[in-house]
PDB file of C-alpha atoms in Angstrom:
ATOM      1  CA  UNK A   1      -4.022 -15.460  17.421  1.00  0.00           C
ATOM      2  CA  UNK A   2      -6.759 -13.027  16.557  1.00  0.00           C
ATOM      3  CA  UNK A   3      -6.942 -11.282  13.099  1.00  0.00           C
ATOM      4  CA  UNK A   4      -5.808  -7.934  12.708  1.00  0.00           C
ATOM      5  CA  UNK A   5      -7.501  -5.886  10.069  1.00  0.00           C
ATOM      6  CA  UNK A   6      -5.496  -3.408   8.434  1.00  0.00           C
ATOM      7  CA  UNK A   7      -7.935  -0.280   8.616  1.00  0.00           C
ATOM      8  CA  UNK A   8      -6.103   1.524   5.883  1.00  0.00           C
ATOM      9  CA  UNK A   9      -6.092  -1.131   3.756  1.00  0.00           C
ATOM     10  CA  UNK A  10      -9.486  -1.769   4.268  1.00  0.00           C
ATOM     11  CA  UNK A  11     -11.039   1.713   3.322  1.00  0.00           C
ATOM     12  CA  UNK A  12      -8.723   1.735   0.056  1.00  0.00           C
ATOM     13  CA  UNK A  13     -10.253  -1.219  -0.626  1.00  0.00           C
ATOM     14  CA  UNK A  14     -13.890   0.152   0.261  1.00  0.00           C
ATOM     15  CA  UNK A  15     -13.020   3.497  -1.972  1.00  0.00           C
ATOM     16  CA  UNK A  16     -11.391   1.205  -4.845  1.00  0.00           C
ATOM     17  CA  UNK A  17     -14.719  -1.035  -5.411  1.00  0.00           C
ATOM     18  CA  UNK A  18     -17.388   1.533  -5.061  1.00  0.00           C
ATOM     19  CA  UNK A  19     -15.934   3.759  -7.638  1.00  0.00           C
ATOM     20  CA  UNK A  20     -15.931   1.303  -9.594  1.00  0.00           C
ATOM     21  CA  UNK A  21     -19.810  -0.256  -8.880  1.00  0.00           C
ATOM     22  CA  UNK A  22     -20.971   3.727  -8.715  1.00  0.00           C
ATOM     23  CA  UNK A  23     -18.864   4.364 -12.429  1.00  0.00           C
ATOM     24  CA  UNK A  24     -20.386   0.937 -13.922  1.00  0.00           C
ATOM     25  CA  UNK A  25     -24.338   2.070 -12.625  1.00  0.00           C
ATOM     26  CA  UNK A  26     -24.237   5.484 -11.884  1.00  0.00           C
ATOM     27  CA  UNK A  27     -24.389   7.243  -8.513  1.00  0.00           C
ATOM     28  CA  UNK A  28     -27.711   7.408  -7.932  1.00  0.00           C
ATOM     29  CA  UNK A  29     -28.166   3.662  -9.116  1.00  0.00           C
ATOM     30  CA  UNK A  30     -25.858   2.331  -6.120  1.00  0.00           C
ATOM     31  CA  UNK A  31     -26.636   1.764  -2.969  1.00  0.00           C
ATOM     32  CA  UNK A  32     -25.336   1.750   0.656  1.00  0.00           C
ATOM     33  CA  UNK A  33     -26.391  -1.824   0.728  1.00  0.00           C
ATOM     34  CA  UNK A  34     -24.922  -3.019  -2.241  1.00  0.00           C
ATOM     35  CA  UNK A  35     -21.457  -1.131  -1.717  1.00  0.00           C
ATOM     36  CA  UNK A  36     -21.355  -3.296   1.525  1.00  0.00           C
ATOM     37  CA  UNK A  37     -22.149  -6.045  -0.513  1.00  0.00           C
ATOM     38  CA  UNK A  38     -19.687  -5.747  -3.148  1.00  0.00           C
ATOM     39  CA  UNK A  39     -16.815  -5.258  -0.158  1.00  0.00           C
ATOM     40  CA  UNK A  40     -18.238  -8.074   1.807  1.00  0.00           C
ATOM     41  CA  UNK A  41     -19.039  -5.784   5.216  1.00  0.00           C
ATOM     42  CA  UNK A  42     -22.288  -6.076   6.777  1.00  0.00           C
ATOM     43  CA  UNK A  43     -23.975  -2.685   6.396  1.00  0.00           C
ATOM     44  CA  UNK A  44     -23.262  -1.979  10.339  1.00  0.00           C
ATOM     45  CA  UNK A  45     -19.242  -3.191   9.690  1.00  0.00           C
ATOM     46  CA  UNK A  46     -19.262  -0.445   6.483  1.00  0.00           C
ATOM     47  CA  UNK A  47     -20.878   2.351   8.697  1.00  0.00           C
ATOM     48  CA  UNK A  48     -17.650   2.057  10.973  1.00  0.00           C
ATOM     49  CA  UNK A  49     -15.408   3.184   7.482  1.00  0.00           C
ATOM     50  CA  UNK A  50     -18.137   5.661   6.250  1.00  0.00           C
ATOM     51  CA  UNK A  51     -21.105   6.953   7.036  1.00  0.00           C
ATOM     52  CA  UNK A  52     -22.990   6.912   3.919  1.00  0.00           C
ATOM     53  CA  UNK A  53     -22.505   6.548  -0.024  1.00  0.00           C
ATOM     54  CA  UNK A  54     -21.752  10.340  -0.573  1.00  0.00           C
ATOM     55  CA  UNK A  55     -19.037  10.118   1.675  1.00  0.00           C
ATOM     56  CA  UNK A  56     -17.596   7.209  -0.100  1.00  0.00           C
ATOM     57  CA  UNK A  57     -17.981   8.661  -3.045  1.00  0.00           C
ATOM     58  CA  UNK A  58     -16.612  11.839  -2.751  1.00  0.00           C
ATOM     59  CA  UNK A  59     -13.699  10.109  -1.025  1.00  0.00           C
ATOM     60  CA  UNK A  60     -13.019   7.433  -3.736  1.00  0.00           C
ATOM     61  CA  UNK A  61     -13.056  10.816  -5.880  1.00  0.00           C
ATOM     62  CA  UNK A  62     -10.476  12.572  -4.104  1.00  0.00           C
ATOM     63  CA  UNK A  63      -8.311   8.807  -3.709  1.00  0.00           C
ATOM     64  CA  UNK A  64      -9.016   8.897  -6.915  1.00  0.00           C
ATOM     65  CA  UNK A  65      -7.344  12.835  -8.213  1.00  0.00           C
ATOM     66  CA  UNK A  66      -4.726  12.236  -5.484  1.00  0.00           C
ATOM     67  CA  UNK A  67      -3.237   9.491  -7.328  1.00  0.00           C
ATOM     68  CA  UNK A  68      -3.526  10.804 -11.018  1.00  0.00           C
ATOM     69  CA  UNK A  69      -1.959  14.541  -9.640  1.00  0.00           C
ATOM     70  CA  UNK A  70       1.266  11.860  -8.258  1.00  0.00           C
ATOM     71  CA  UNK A  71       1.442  10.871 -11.865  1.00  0.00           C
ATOM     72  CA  UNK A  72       1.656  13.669 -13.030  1.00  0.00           C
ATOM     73  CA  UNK A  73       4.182  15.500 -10.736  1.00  0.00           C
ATOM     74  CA  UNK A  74       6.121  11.874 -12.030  1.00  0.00           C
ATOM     75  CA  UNK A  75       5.215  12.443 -15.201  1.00  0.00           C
ATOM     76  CA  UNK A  76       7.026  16.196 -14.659  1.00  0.00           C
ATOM     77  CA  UNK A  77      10.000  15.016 -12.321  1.00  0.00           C
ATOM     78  CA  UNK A  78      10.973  12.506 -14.956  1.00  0.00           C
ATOM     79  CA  UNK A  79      11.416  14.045 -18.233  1.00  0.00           C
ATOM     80  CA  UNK A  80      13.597  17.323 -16.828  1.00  0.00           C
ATOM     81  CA  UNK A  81      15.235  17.272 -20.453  1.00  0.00           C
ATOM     82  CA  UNK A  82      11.792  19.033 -21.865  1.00  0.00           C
ATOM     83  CA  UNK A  83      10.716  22.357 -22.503  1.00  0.00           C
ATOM     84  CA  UNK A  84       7.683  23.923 -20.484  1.00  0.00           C
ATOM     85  CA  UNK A  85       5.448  23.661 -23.573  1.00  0.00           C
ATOM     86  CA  UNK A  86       6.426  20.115 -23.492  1.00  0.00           C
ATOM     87  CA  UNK A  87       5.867  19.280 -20.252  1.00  0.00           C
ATOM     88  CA  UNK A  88       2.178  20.941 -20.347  1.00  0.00           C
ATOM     89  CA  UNK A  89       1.485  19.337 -23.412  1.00  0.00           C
ATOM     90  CA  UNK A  90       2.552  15.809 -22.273  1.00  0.00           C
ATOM     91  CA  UNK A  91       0.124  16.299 -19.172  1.00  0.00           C
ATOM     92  CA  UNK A  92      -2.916  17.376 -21.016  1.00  0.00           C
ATOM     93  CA  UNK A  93      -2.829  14.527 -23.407  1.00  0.00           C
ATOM     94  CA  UNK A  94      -2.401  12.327 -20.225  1.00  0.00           C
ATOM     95  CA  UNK A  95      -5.137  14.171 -18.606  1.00  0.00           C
ATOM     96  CA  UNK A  96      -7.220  13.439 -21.822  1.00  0.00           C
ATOM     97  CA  UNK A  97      -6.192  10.014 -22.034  1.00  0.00           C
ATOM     98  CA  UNK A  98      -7.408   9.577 -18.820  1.00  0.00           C
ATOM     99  CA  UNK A  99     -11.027  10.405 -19.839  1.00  0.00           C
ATOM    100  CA  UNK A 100     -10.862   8.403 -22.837  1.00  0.00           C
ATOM    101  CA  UNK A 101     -10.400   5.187 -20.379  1.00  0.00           C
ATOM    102  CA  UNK A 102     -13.306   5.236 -18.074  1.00  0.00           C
ATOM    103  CA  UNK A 103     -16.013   7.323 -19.981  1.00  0.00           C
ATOM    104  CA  UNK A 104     -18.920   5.626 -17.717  1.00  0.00           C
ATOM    105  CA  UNK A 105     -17.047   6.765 -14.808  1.00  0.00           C
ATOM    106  CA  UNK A 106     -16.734  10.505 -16.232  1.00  0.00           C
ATOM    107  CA  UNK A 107     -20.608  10.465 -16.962  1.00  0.00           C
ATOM    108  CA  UNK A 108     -21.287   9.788 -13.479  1.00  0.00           C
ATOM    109  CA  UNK A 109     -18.751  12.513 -12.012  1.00  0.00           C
ATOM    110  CA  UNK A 110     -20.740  14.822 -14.311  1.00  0.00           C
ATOM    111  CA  UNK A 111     -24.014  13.967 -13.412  1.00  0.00           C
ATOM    112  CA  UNK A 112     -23.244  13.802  -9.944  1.00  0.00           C
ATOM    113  CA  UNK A 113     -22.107  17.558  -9.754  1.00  0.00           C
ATOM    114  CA  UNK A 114     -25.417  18.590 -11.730  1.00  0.00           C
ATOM    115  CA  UNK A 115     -27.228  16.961  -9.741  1.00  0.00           C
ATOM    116  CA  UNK A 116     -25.678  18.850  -6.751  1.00  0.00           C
ATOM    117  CA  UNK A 117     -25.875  22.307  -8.944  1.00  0.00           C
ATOM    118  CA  UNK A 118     -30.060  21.010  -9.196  1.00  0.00           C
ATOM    119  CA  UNK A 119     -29.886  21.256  -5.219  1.00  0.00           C
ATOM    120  CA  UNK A 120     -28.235  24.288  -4.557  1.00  0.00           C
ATOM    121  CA  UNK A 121     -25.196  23.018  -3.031  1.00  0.00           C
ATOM    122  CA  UNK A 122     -21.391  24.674  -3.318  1.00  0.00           C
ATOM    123  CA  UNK A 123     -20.500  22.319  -6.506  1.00  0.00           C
ATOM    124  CA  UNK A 124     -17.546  24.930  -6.658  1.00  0.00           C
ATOM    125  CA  UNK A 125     -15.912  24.866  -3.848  1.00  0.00           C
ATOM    126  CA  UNK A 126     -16.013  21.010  -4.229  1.00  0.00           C
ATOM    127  CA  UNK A 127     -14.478  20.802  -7.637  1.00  0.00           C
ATOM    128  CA  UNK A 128     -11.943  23.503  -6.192  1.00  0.00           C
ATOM    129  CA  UNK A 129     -11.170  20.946  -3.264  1.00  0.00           C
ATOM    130  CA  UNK A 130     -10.937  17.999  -5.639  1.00  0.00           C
ATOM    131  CA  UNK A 131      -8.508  20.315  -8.432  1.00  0.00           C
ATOM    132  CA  UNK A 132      -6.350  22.504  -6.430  1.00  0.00           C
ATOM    133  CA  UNK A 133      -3.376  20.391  -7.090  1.00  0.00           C
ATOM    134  CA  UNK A 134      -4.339  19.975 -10.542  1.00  0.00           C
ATOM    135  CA  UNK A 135      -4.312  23.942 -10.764  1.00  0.00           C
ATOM    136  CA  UNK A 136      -1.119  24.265  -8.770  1.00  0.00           C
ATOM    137  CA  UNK A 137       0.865  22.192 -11.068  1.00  0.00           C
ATOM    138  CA  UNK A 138      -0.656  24.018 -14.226  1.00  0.00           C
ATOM    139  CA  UNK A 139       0.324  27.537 -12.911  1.00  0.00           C
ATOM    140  CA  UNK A 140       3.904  26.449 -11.565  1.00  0.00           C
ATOM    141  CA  UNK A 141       4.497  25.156 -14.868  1.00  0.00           C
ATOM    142  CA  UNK A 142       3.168  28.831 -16.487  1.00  0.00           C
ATOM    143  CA  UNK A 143       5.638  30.441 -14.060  1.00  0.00           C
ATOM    144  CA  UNK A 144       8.704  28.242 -14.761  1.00  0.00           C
ATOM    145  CA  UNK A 145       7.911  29.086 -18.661  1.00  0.00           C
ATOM    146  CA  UNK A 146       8.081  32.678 -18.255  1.00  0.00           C
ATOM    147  CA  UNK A 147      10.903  32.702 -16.177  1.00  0.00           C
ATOM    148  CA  UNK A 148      12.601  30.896 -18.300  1.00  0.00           C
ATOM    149  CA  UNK A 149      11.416  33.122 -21.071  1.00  0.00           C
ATOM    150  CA  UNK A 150       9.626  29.851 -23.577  1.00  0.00           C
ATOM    151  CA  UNK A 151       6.370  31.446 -22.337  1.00  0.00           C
ATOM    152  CA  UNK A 152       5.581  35.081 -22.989  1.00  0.00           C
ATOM    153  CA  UNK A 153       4.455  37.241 -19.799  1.00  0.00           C
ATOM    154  CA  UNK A 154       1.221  36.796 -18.975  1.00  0.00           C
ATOM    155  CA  UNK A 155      -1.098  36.479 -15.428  1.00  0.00           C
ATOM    156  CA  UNK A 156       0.256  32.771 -14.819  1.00  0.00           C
ATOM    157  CA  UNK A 157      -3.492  31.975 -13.214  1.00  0.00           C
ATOM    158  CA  UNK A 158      -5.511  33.412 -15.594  1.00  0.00           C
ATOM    159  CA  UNK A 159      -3.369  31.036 -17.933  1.00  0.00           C
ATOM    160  CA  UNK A 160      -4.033  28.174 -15.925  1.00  0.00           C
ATOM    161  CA  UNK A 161      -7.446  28.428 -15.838  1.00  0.00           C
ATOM    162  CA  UNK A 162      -7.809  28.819 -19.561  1.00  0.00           C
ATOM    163  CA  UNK A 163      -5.751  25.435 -20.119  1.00  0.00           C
ATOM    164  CA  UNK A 164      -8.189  23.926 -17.302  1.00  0.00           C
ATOM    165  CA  UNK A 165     -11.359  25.662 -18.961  1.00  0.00           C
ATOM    166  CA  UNK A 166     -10.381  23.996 -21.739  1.00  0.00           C
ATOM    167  CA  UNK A 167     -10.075  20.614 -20.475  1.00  0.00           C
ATOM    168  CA  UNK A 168     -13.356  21.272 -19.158  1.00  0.00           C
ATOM    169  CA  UNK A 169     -14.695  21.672 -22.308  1.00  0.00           C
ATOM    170  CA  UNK A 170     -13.077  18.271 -23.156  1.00  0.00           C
ATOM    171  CA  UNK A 171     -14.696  16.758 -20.127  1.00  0.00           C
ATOM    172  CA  UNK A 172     -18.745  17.430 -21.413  1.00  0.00           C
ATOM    173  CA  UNK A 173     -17.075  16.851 -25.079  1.00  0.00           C
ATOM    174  CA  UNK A 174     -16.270  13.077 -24.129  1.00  0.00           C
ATOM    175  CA  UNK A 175     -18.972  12.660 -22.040  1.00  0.00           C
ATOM    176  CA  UNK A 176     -21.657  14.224 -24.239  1.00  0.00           C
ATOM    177  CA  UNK A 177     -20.756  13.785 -27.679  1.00  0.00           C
ATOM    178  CA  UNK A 178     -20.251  10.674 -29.182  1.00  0.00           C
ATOM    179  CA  UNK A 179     -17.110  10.068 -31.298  1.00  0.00           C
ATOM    180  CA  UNK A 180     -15.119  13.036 -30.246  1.00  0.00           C
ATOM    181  CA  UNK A 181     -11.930  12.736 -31.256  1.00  0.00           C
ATOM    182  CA  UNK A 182      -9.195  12.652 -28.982  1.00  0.00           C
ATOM    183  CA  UNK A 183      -6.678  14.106 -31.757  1.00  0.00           C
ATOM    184  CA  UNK A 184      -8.568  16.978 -31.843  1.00  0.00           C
ATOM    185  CA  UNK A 185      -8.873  17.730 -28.545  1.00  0.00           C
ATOM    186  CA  UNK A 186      -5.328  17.511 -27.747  1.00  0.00           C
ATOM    187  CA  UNK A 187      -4.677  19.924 -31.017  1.00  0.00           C
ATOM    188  CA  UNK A 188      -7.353  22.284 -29.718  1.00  0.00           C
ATOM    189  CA  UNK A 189      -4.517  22.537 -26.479  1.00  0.00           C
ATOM    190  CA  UNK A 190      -1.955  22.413 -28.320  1.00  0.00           C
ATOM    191  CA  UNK A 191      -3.058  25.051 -30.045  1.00  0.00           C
ATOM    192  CA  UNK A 192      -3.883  27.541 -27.004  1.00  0.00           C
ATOM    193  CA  UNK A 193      -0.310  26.382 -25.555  1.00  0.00           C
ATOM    194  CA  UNK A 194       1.078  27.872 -28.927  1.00  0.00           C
ATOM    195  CA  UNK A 195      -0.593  31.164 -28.477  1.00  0.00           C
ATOM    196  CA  UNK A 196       1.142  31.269 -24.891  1.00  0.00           C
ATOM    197  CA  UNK A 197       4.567  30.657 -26.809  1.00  0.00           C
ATOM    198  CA  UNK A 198       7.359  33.761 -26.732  1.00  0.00           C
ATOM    199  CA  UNK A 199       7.706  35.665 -29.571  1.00  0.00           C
TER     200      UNK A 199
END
């Protein structure tokens, strides 16, 4: 009986090990070569899945944001019993968390958008691409606040984008500065969600 390969299976399992070889080295330390390696494909057997290491990576990436915006529409779903405020502040300090477990990984995600910015290319629209359900979930949340009156009325995007600006901010702070303190970073949201409160 001949083998069947599960193709599916097989590019999870491509995306799942070269984000983590690219987070461990860097992006531009990893090769085609040694992502074949690491999956045990000959380079011609890889080129069948993807057809070269940015496609993997920004693949893996959006595997990757796919997965964590499923935990947090869980994460939503499954404590109905708390406020708006509550539920926005439970997913930031996930969101947060999740940068305080793989800082190599963030680094590279970083420099591989400046180094994109260095050659001119749309960095925007692909951060846009790989956030849009991030985004969606922020401003639905916004929306269900004001309707339900926790959240004062206010342009439910221009809200989002603050609360994403500002995990932005946490993004370079983590990867950048050594020693930043989580605490404070979920305070510093905690404080712009109080701002956004209802009299």
């Amino acid at each position: 009986m001949a083998f069947q390969v599960d193709h599916d299976e097989r590019r999870k399992e491509i995306l799942t090990k070269a984000l983590r070889l690219i987070g461990e080295r860097g992006y531009e330390q990893v090769t085609y070569q040694q992502i074949a390696d690491i999956c045990g494909l000959a380079r011609t057997s890889l080129y069948k899945y993807y057809k070269n290491k940015r496609e993997i990576f920004d693949q893996a990436l959006m595997r990757m944001v796919s997965n964590i915006g499923d935990d947090f529409q869980q994460t939503v779903s499954s404590n109905p019993d708390l406020s708006v405020v509550e539920k926005i502040h439970l997913i930031v300090t996930q969101t947060i968390d999740i940068m305080y477990k793989n800082p190599p990984l963030l680094q590279t995600i970083v420099e591989y958008l400046i180094s994109m910015r260095r050659r001119e290319e749309p960095v925007d629209r692909k951060i846009r691409r790989h956030t849009i359900g991030f985004h969606r979930l922020l401003t639905n949340l916004v929306r269900e606040g004001i309707a339900k009156g926790e959240l004062r009325q206010m342009d439910c995007t221009l809200a989002s984008e603050m609360l994403y600006a500002l995990l932005e901010t946490a993004t370079l702070r983590i990867t950048l500065i050594e020693g930043t303190s989580r605490e404070q970073l979920i305070k510093m949201c905690g404080f712009a969600l109080e701002g956004m409160k209802a009299e």
